[in-house]
PDB file of C-alpha atoms in Angstrom:
ATOM      1  CA  UNK A1180      -1.842  22.340   3.467  1.00 50.00           C
ATOM      2  CA  UNK A1181       0.650  21.720   6.235  1.00 48.00           C
ATOM      3  CA  UNK A1182       0.558  18.416   7.988  1.00 50.00           C
ATOM      4  CA  UNK A1183       1.250  18.885  11.734  1.00 46.00           C
ATOM      5  CA  UNK A1184       3.452  16.024  12.982  1.00 45.00           C
ATOM      6  CA  UNK A1185       5.282  15.412  16.200  1.00 42.00           C
ATOM      7  CA  UNK A1186       8.317  17.748  16.151  1.00 46.00           C
ATOM      8  CA  UNK A1187       8.017  18.482  12.438  1.00 51.00           C
ATOM      9  CA  UNK A1188       5.849  20.034   9.766  1.00 63.00           C
ATOM     10  CA  UNK A1189       5.472  18.980   6.118  1.00 70.00           C
ATOM     11  CA  UNK A1190       3.820  21.079   3.431  1.00 76.00           C
ATOM     12  CA  UNK A1191       1.949  19.305   0.655  1.00 78.00           C
ATOM     13  CA  UNK A1192      -1.305  19.662  -1.329  1.00 78.00           C
ATOM     14  CA  UNK A1193      -4.541  18.419   0.109  1.00 75.00           C
ATOM     15  CA  UNK A1194      -4.828  15.867  -2.664  1.00 74.00           C
ATOM     16  CA  UNK A1195      -1.317  14.527  -1.882  1.00 76.00           C
ATOM     17  CA  UNK A1196      -2.189  14.338   1.841  1.00 78.00           C
ATOM     18  CA  UNK A1197      -5.397  12.366   1.242  1.00 75.00           C
ATOM     19  CA  UNK A1198      -3.565   9.965  -1.143  1.00 71.00           C
ATOM     20  CA  UNK A1199      -0.986   9.179   1.534  1.00 72.00           C
ATOM     21  CA  UNK A1200      -3.428   9.035   4.409  1.00 73.00           C
ATOM     22  CA  UNK A1201      -4.172   5.871   6.486  1.00 71.00           C
ATOM     23  CA  UNK A1202      -7.793   6.398   7.535  1.00 73.00           C
ATOM     24  CA  UNK A1203      -7.102   4.401  10.713  1.00 76.00           C
ATOM     25  CA  UNK A1204      -4.986   7.370  11.868  1.00 80.00           C
ATOM     26  CA  UNK A1205      -7.896   9.820  11.813  1.00 84.00           C
ATOM     27  CA  UNK A1206      -8.603  12.389  13.099  1.00 88.00           C
ATOM     28  CA  UNK A1207      -5.589  14.503  11.900  1.00 85.00           C
ATOM     29  CA  UNK A1208      -4.938  18.251  12.247  1.00 85.00           C
ATOM     30  CA  UNK A1209      -3.888  20.281   9.126  1.00 83.00           C
ATOM     31  CA  UNK A1210      -2.902  23.891   8.827  1.00 84.00           C
ATOM     32  CA  UNK A1211      -3.654  25.991   5.665  1.00 81.00           C
ATOM     33  CA  UNK A1212      -0.334  27.523   4.627  1.00 80.00           C
ATOM     34  CA  UNK A1213      -1.090  28.761   1.045  1.00 71.00           C
ATOM     35  CA  UNK A1214      -3.053  27.966  -2.058  1.00 61.00           C
ATOM     36  CA  UNK A1215      -5.983  28.804  -4.382  1.00 53.00           C
ATOM     37  CA  UNK A1216      -9.363  27.660  -3.144  1.00 52.00           C
ATOM     38  CA  UNK A1217     -12.494  26.978  -5.133  1.00 49.00           C
ATOM     39  CA  UNK A1218     -15.477  29.377  -5.128  1.00 42.00           C
ATOM     40  CA  UNK A1219     -13.606  32.293  -3.640  1.00 41.00           C
ATOM     41  CA  UNK A1220     -12.469  30.289  -0.647  1.00 45.00           C
ATOM     42  CA  UNK A1221     -15.988  29.692   0.428  1.00 47.00           C
ATOM     43  CA  UNK A1222     -17.100  26.137   1.201  1.00 51.00           C
ATOM     44  CA  UNK A1223     -20.398  24.651   2.327  1.00 50.00           C
ATOM     45  CA  UNK A1224     -19.956  22.527   5.464  1.00 51.00           C
ATOM     46  CA  UNK A1225     -22.969  20.888   7.045  1.00 52.00           C
ATOM     47  CA  UNK A1226     -25.235  23.534   5.499  1.00 55.00           C
ATOM     48  CA  UNK A1227     -23.077  26.517   6.569  1.00 58.00           C
ATOM     49  CA  UNK A1228     -20.688  28.564   4.467  1.00 60.00           C
ATOM     50  CA  UNK A1229     -17.145  28.800   5.727  1.00 62.00           C
ATOM     51  CA  UNK A1230     -13.982  30.556   4.479  1.00 68.00           C
ATOM     52  CA  UNK A1231     -10.484  28.984   4.655  1.00 70.00           C
ATOM     53  CA  UNK A1232      -7.602  31.373   5.218  1.00 75.00           C
ATOM     54  CA  UNK A1233      -3.836  30.969   5.481  1.00 77.00           C
ATOM     55  CA  UNK A1234      -3.017  29.834   9.083  1.00 81.00           C
ATOM     56  CA  UNK A1235      -6.422  28.224   9.749  1.00 82.00           C
ATOM     57  CA  UNK A1236      -6.424  24.770  11.370  1.00 85.00           C
ATOM     58  CA  UNK A1237      -8.551  22.061   9.827  1.00 83.00           C
ATOM     59  CA  UNK A1238      -9.389  18.839  11.611  1.00 86.00           C
ATOM     60  CA  UNK A1239      -9.926  15.882   9.199  1.00 85.00           C
ATOM     61  CA  UNK A1240     -12.288  13.415  10.822  1.00 87.00           C
ATOM     62  CA  UNK A1241     -13.500  11.376   7.808  1.00 83.00           C
ATOM     63  CA  UNK A1242     -13.012  10.968   4.021  1.00 78.00           C
ATOM     64  CA  UNK A1243     -15.914  10.498   1.604  1.00 77.00           C
ATOM     65  CA  UNK A1244     -14.913   9.340  -1.842  1.00 74.00           C
ATOM     66  CA  UNK A1245     -16.798  10.787  -4.802  1.00 75.00           C
ATOM     67  CA  UNK A1246     -14.516   9.521  -7.550  1.00 78.00           C
ATOM     68  CA  UNK A1247     -11.049   7.977  -8.027  1.00 83.00           C
ATOM     69  CA  UNK A1248      -8.295  10.195  -9.551  1.00 83.00           C
ATOM     70  CA  UNK A1249      -5.904   8.242 -11.885  1.00 86.00           C
ATOM     71  CA  UNK A1250      -2.856   8.921 -13.904  1.00 88.00           C
ATOM     72  CA  UNK A1251      -1.733   6.863 -16.897  1.00 88.00           C
ATOM     73  CA  UNK A1252       2.050   6.370 -16.156  1.00 85.00           C
ATOM     74  CA  UNK A1253       2.780   5.821 -19.818  1.00 86.00           C
ATOM     75  CA  UNK A1254       1.759   9.349 -20.882  1.00 90.00           C
ATOM     76  CA  UNK A1255       1.044  11.113 -17.568  1.00 89.00           C
ATOM     77  CA  UNK A1256      -2.638  11.655 -18.666  1.00 90.00           C
ATOM     78  CA  UNK A1257      -4.915  12.224 -15.733  1.00 89.00           C
ATOM     79  CA  UNK A1258      -8.528  11.072 -15.578  1.00 88.00           C
ATOM     80  CA  UNK A1259     -11.245  10.048 -13.086  1.00 88.00           C
ATOM     81  CA  UNK A1260     -13.191   6.898 -12.574  1.00 87.00           C
ATOM     82  CA  UNK A1261     -16.633   6.796 -10.951  1.00 87.00           C
ATOM     83  CA  UNK A1262     -16.936   4.645  -7.833  1.00 84.00           C
ATOM     84  CA  UNK A1263     -19.312   2.287  -9.642  1.00 85.00           C
ATOM     85  CA  UNK A1264     -16.780   1.672 -12.483  1.00 85.00           C
ATOM     86  CA  UNK A1265     -17.063  -1.883 -13.731  1.00 83.00           C
ATOM     87  CA  UNK A1266     -13.731  -3.539 -14.439  1.00 85.00           C
ATOM     88  CA  UNK A1267     -10.917  -5.670 -13.029  1.00 89.00           C
ATOM     89  CA  UNK A1268      -7.455  -4.557 -11.903  1.00 88.00           C
ATOM     90  CA  UNK A1269      -4.208  -6.038 -10.635  1.00 86.00           C
ATOM     91  CA  UNK A1270      -2.101  -4.392  -7.946  1.00 83.00           C
ATOM     92  CA  UNK A1271       1.428  -3.685  -9.263  1.00 85.00           C
ATOM     93  CA  UNK A1272       3.899  -3.977  -6.389  1.00 83.00           C
ATOM     94  CA  UNK A1273       6.167  -1.013  -5.709  1.00 79.00           C
ATOM     95  CA  UNK A1274       9.785  -1.438  -6.940  1.00 83.00           C
ATOM     96  CA  UNK A1275      11.230  -0.875  -3.474  1.00 85.00           C
ATOM     97  CA  UNK A1276      13.443  -3.203  -1.398  1.00 90.00           C
ATOM     98  CA  UNK A1277      12.406  -4.460   2.029  1.00 90.00           C
ATOM     99  CA  UNK A1278      15.124  -5.141   4.621  1.00 93.00           C
ATOM    100  CA  UNK A1279      13.289  -7.833   6.647  1.00 92.00           C
ATOM    101  CA  UNK A1280      10.429 -10.232   6.176  1.00 89.00           C
ATOM    102  CA  UNK A1281       8.515  -8.446   8.896  1.00 90.00           C
ATOM    103  CA  UNK A1282       8.896  -5.078   7.137  1.00 89.00           C
ATOM    104  CA  UNK A1283       7.634  -6.544   3.803  1.00 87.00           C
ATOM    105  CA  UNK A1284       4.585  -8.044   5.424  1.00 84.00           C
ATOM    106  CA  UNK A1285       3.689  -4.968   7.509  1.00 82.00           C
ATOM    107  CA  UNK A1286       3.799  -2.667   4.468  1.00 76.00           C
ATOM    108  CA  UNK A1287       1.666  -4.780   2.135  1.00 72.00           C
ATOM    109  CA  UNK A1288      -1.299  -2.843   0.754  1.00 62.00           C
ATOM    110  CA  UNK A1289      -3.765  -5.719   1.416  1.00 61.00           C
ATOM    111  CA  UNK A1290      -4.471  -8.009   4.346  1.00 62.00           C
ATOM    112  CA  UNK A1291      -2.405 -11.183   4.195  1.00 61.00           C
ATOM    113  CA  UNK A1292      -5.388 -13.451   4.814  1.00 60.00           C
ATOM    114  CA  UNK A1293      -6.887 -12.470   1.426  1.00 61.00           C
ATOM    115  CA  UNK A1294      -3.682 -12.594  -0.625  1.00 68.00           C
ATOM    116  CA  UNK A1295      -2.028 -15.928   0.303  1.00 73.00           C
ATOM    117  CA  UNK A1296      -0.144 -17.437  -1.233  1.00 80.00           C
ATOM    118  CA  UNK A1297       2.047 -14.578  -2.279  1.00 83.00           C
ATOM    119  CA  UNK A1298       5.571 -14.522  -3.716  1.00 89.00           C
ATOM    120  CA  UNK A1299       8.743 -12.457  -3.373  1.00 91.00           C
ATOM    121  CA  UNK A1300      12.413 -12.668  -4.367  1.00 91.00           C
ATOM    122  CA  UNK A1301      15.708 -12.078  -2.600  1.00 90.00           C
ATOM    123  CA  UNK A1302      18.478 -10.107  -4.380  1.00 91.00           C
ATOM    124  CA  UNK A1303      21.162 -12.036  -2.409  1.00 89.00           C
ATOM    125  CA  UNK A1304      21.717 -15.666  -1.794  1.00 88.00           C
ATOM    126  CA  UNK A1305      20.190 -16.939   1.546  1.00 84.00           C
ATOM    127  CA  UNK A1306      20.466 -20.136   3.491  1.00 83.00           C
ATOM    128  CA  UNK A1307      17.506 -21.587   5.432  1.00 75.00           C
ATOM    129  CA  UNK A1308      17.824 -24.845   7.390  1.00 72.00           C
ATOM    130  CA  UNK A1309      20.700 -26.093   5.317  1.00 76.00           C
ATOM    131  CA  UNK A1310      18.836 -25.113   2.056  1.00 78.00           C
ATOM    132  CA  UNK A1311      20.450 -22.527  -0.158  1.00 80.00           C
ATOM    133  CA  UNK A1312      18.175 -20.114  -2.043  1.00 81.00           C
ATOM    134  CA  UNK A1313      19.821 -18.536  -5.053  1.00 82.00           C
ATOM    135  CA  UNK A1314      19.633 -14.804  -5.677  1.00 86.00           C
ATOM    136  CA  UNK A1315      16.537 -13.885  -7.701  1.00 86.00           C
ATOM    137  CA  UNK A1316      14.748 -17.144  -7.058  1.00 86.00           C
ATOM    138  CA  UNK A1317      11.045 -16.948  -6.218  1.00 88.00           C
ATOM    139  CA  UNK A1318       9.891 -17.610  -2.627  1.00 89.00           C
ATOM    140  CA  UNK A1319       6.174 -18.470  -2.217  1.00 90.00           C
ATOM    141  CA  UNK A1320       4.713 -17.690   1.223  1.00 89.00           C
ATOM    142  CA  UNK A1321       2.067 -20.184   2.362  1.00 89.00           C
ATOM    143  CA  UNK A1322       1.153 -19.112   5.899  1.00 88.00           C
ATOM    144  CA  UNK A1323       2.214 -17.325   9.054  1.00 87.00           C
ATOM    145  CA  UNK A1324       2.953 -19.613  11.972  1.00 86.00           C
ATOM    146  CA  UNK A1325       3.656 -19.131  15.673  1.00 84.00           C
ATOM    147  CA  UNK A1326       5.595 -22.124  17.043  1.00 79.00           C
ATOM    148  CA  UNK A1327       4.968 -23.231  20.616  1.00 81.00           C
ATOM    149  CA  UNK A1328       7.574 -21.909  23.001  1.00 80.00           C
ATOM    150  CA  UNK A1329       8.991 -19.566  20.313  1.00 80.00           C
ATOM    151  CA  UNK A1330       8.221 -15.825  20.668  1.00 84.00           C
ATOM    152  CA  UNK A1331       9.075 -14.824  17.091  1.00 88.00           C
ATOM    153  CA  UNK A1332       6.658 -15.538  14.242  1.00 88.00           C
ATOM    154  CA  UNK A1333       7.764 -17.396  11.115  1.00 89.00           C
ATOM    155  CA  UNK A1334       6.436 -17.771   7.565  1.00 89.00           C
ATOM    156  CA  UNK A1335       6.111 -21.168   5.949  1.00 90.00           C
ATOM    157  CA  UNK A1336       7.451 -20.958   2.381  1.00 89.00           C
ATOM    158  CA  UNK A1337       8.073 -22.964  -0.723  1.00 87.00           C
ATOM    159  CA  UNK A1338      11.625 -22.457  -2.079  1.00 81.00           C
ATOM    160  CA  UNK A1339      13.182 -23.484  -5.376  1.00 71.00           C
ATOM    161  CA  UNK A1340      16.832 -24.155  -4.892  1.00 60.00           C
ATOM    162  CA  UNK A1341      19.854 -23.690  -7.221  1.00 60.00           C
ATOM    163  CA  UNK A1342      19.535 -27.255  -8.473  1.00 63.00           C
ATOM    164  CA  UNK A1343      15.816 -26.964  -9.027  1.00 61.00           C
ATOM    165  CA  UNK A1344      14.898 -28.849  -5.897  1.00 64.00           C
ATOM    166  CA  UNK A1345      11.823 -27.837  -3.985  1.00 77.00           C
ATOM    167  CA  UNK A1346      11.790 -27.346  -0.204  1.00 80.00           C
ATOM    168  CA  UNK A1347       9.306 -26.110   2.413  1.00 86.00           C
ATOM    169  CA  UNK A1348      10.969 -24.170   5.221  1.00 86.00           C
ATOM    170  CA  UNK A1349      10.141 -21.822   8.118  1.00 88.00           C
ATOM    171  CA  UNK A1350      11.604 -18.314   7.798  1.00 88.00           C
ATOM    172  CA  UNK A1351      11.741 -15.974  10.754  1.00 88.00           C
ATOM    173  CA  UNK A1352      10.139 -12.566  10.602  1.00 90.00           C
ATOM    174  CA  UNK A1353      13.558 -11.079  11.463  1.00 91.00           C
ATOM    175  CA  UNK A1354      15.360 -12.584   8.450  1.00 90.00           C
ATOM    176  CA  UNK A1355      17.336  -9.820   6.823  1.00 91.00           C
ATOM    177  CA  UNK A1356      18.084  -9.305   3.118  1.00 90.00           C
ATOM    178  CA  UNK A1357      16.900  -7.337   0.121  1.00 92.00           C
ATOM    179  CA  UNK A1358      13.464  -8.589  -0.713  1.00 92.00           C
ATOM    180  CA  UNK A1359      11.107  -7.555  -3.560  1.00 92.00           C
ATOM    181  CA  UNK A1360       7.487  -8.432  -3.863  1.00 89.00           C
ATOM    182  CA  UNK A1361       6.269 -10.235  -6.980  1.00 89.00           C
ATOM    183  CA  UNK A1362       3.157  -9.319  -8.840  1.00 85.00           C
ATOM    184  CA  UNK A1363       0.142 -11.405  -7.770  1.00 82.00           C
ATOM    185  CA  UNK A1364      -2.480 -13.042 -10.033  1.00 81.00           C
ATOM    186  CA  UNK A1365      -5.246 -11.734  -7.803  1.00 81.00           C
ATOM    187  CA  UNK A1366      -7.720  -9.391  -9.422  1.00 84.00           C
ATOM    188  CA  UNK A1367      -9.794  -6.632  -7.787  1.00 83.00           C
ATOM    189  CA  UNK A1368     -12.741  -4.421  -8.565  1.00 86.00           C
ATOM    190  CA  UNK A1369     -12.484  -0.684  -7.956  1.00 85.00           C
ATOM    191  CA  UNK A1370     -14.710  -0.973  -4.962  1.00 83.00           C
ATOM    192  CA  UNK A1371     -12.310  -3.560  -3.397  1.00 82.00           C
ATOM    193  CA  UNK A1372      -9.253  -1.400  -4.089  1.00 81.00           C
ATOM    194  CA  UNK A1373     -10.635   1.736  -2.401  1.00 77.00           C
ATOM    195  CA  UNK A1374     -11.232  -0.236   0.804  1.00 75.00           C
ATOM    196  CA  UNK A1375      -7.458  -1.015   1.082  1.00 73.00           C
ATOM    197  CA  UNK A1376      -5.675   0.853   3.892  1.00 63.00           C
ATOM    198  CA  UNK A1377      -3.440   2.940   1.604  1.00 65.00           C
ATOM    199  CA  UNK A1378      -5.128   5.417  -0.741  1.00 62.00           C
ATOM    200  CA  UNK A1379      -2.593   5.399  -3.601  1.00 66.00           C
ATOM    201  CA  UNK A1380      -1.840   2.355  -5.631  1.00 73.00           C
ATOM    202  CA  UNK A1381      -0.273   1.359  -8.884  1.00 80.00           C
ATOM    203  CA  UNK A1382      -2.722  -0.689 -10.929  1.00 78.00           C
ATOM    204  CA  UNK A1383      -2.742  -2.788 -14.059  1.00 78.00           C
ATOM    205  CA  UNK A1384      -6.120  -2.394 -15.946  1.00 78.00           C
ATOM    206  CA  UNK A1385      -7.265  -5.776 -17.119  1.00 76.00           C
ATOM    207  CA  UNK A1386     -10.796  -5.424 -18.396  1.00 62.00           C
ATOM    208  CA  UNK A1387     -13.963  -3.274 -18.376  1.00 57.00           C
ATOM    209  CA  UNK A1388     -17.485  -4.548 -18.407  1.00 50.00           C
ATOM    210  CA  UNK A1389     -20.663  -2.799 -19.675  1.00 48.00           C
TER     211      UNK A1389
END
């Protein structure tokens, strides 16, 4: 499958495309560039049989999940879970740095209103309102605030300083550094996870129920 983008084209499998897709961006136009198709390239769409050929354009208008494809990262074993799977999971944050507070918040896999408070760390030492935050210290975000007369948004945070003191400060969205998200204690069912904007997530399996 070839993803048609403004000024560029990227080839990837249909499964990879669906895993990276933000459903709010639908519809999207794809072009078949090569591959092996099931049932002799014949598919049933809305009661009619169609054949996909190299060069064909496909318009993706919606996604209907039938199951969830998983991979055990400890042994690369692949398996599927039914949508009604009973169990609890934790979201494992990606080990990637964020350059600003705004970038970190905009790329979170879940809405902020359902995950506060949430925590992150800074790789470098930072100073906020005469308070020094040591490298690697945990910052706990409590809320997002818009001060009167100030255009830029801020986050209200709890900070633990180098001497162990606790402070509550406002940090601007534009604050630059090297930030890493900490793992949250929030737990989710499979149904809750598949409603998140991004389709691909790293999960920690906590428990299953009969």
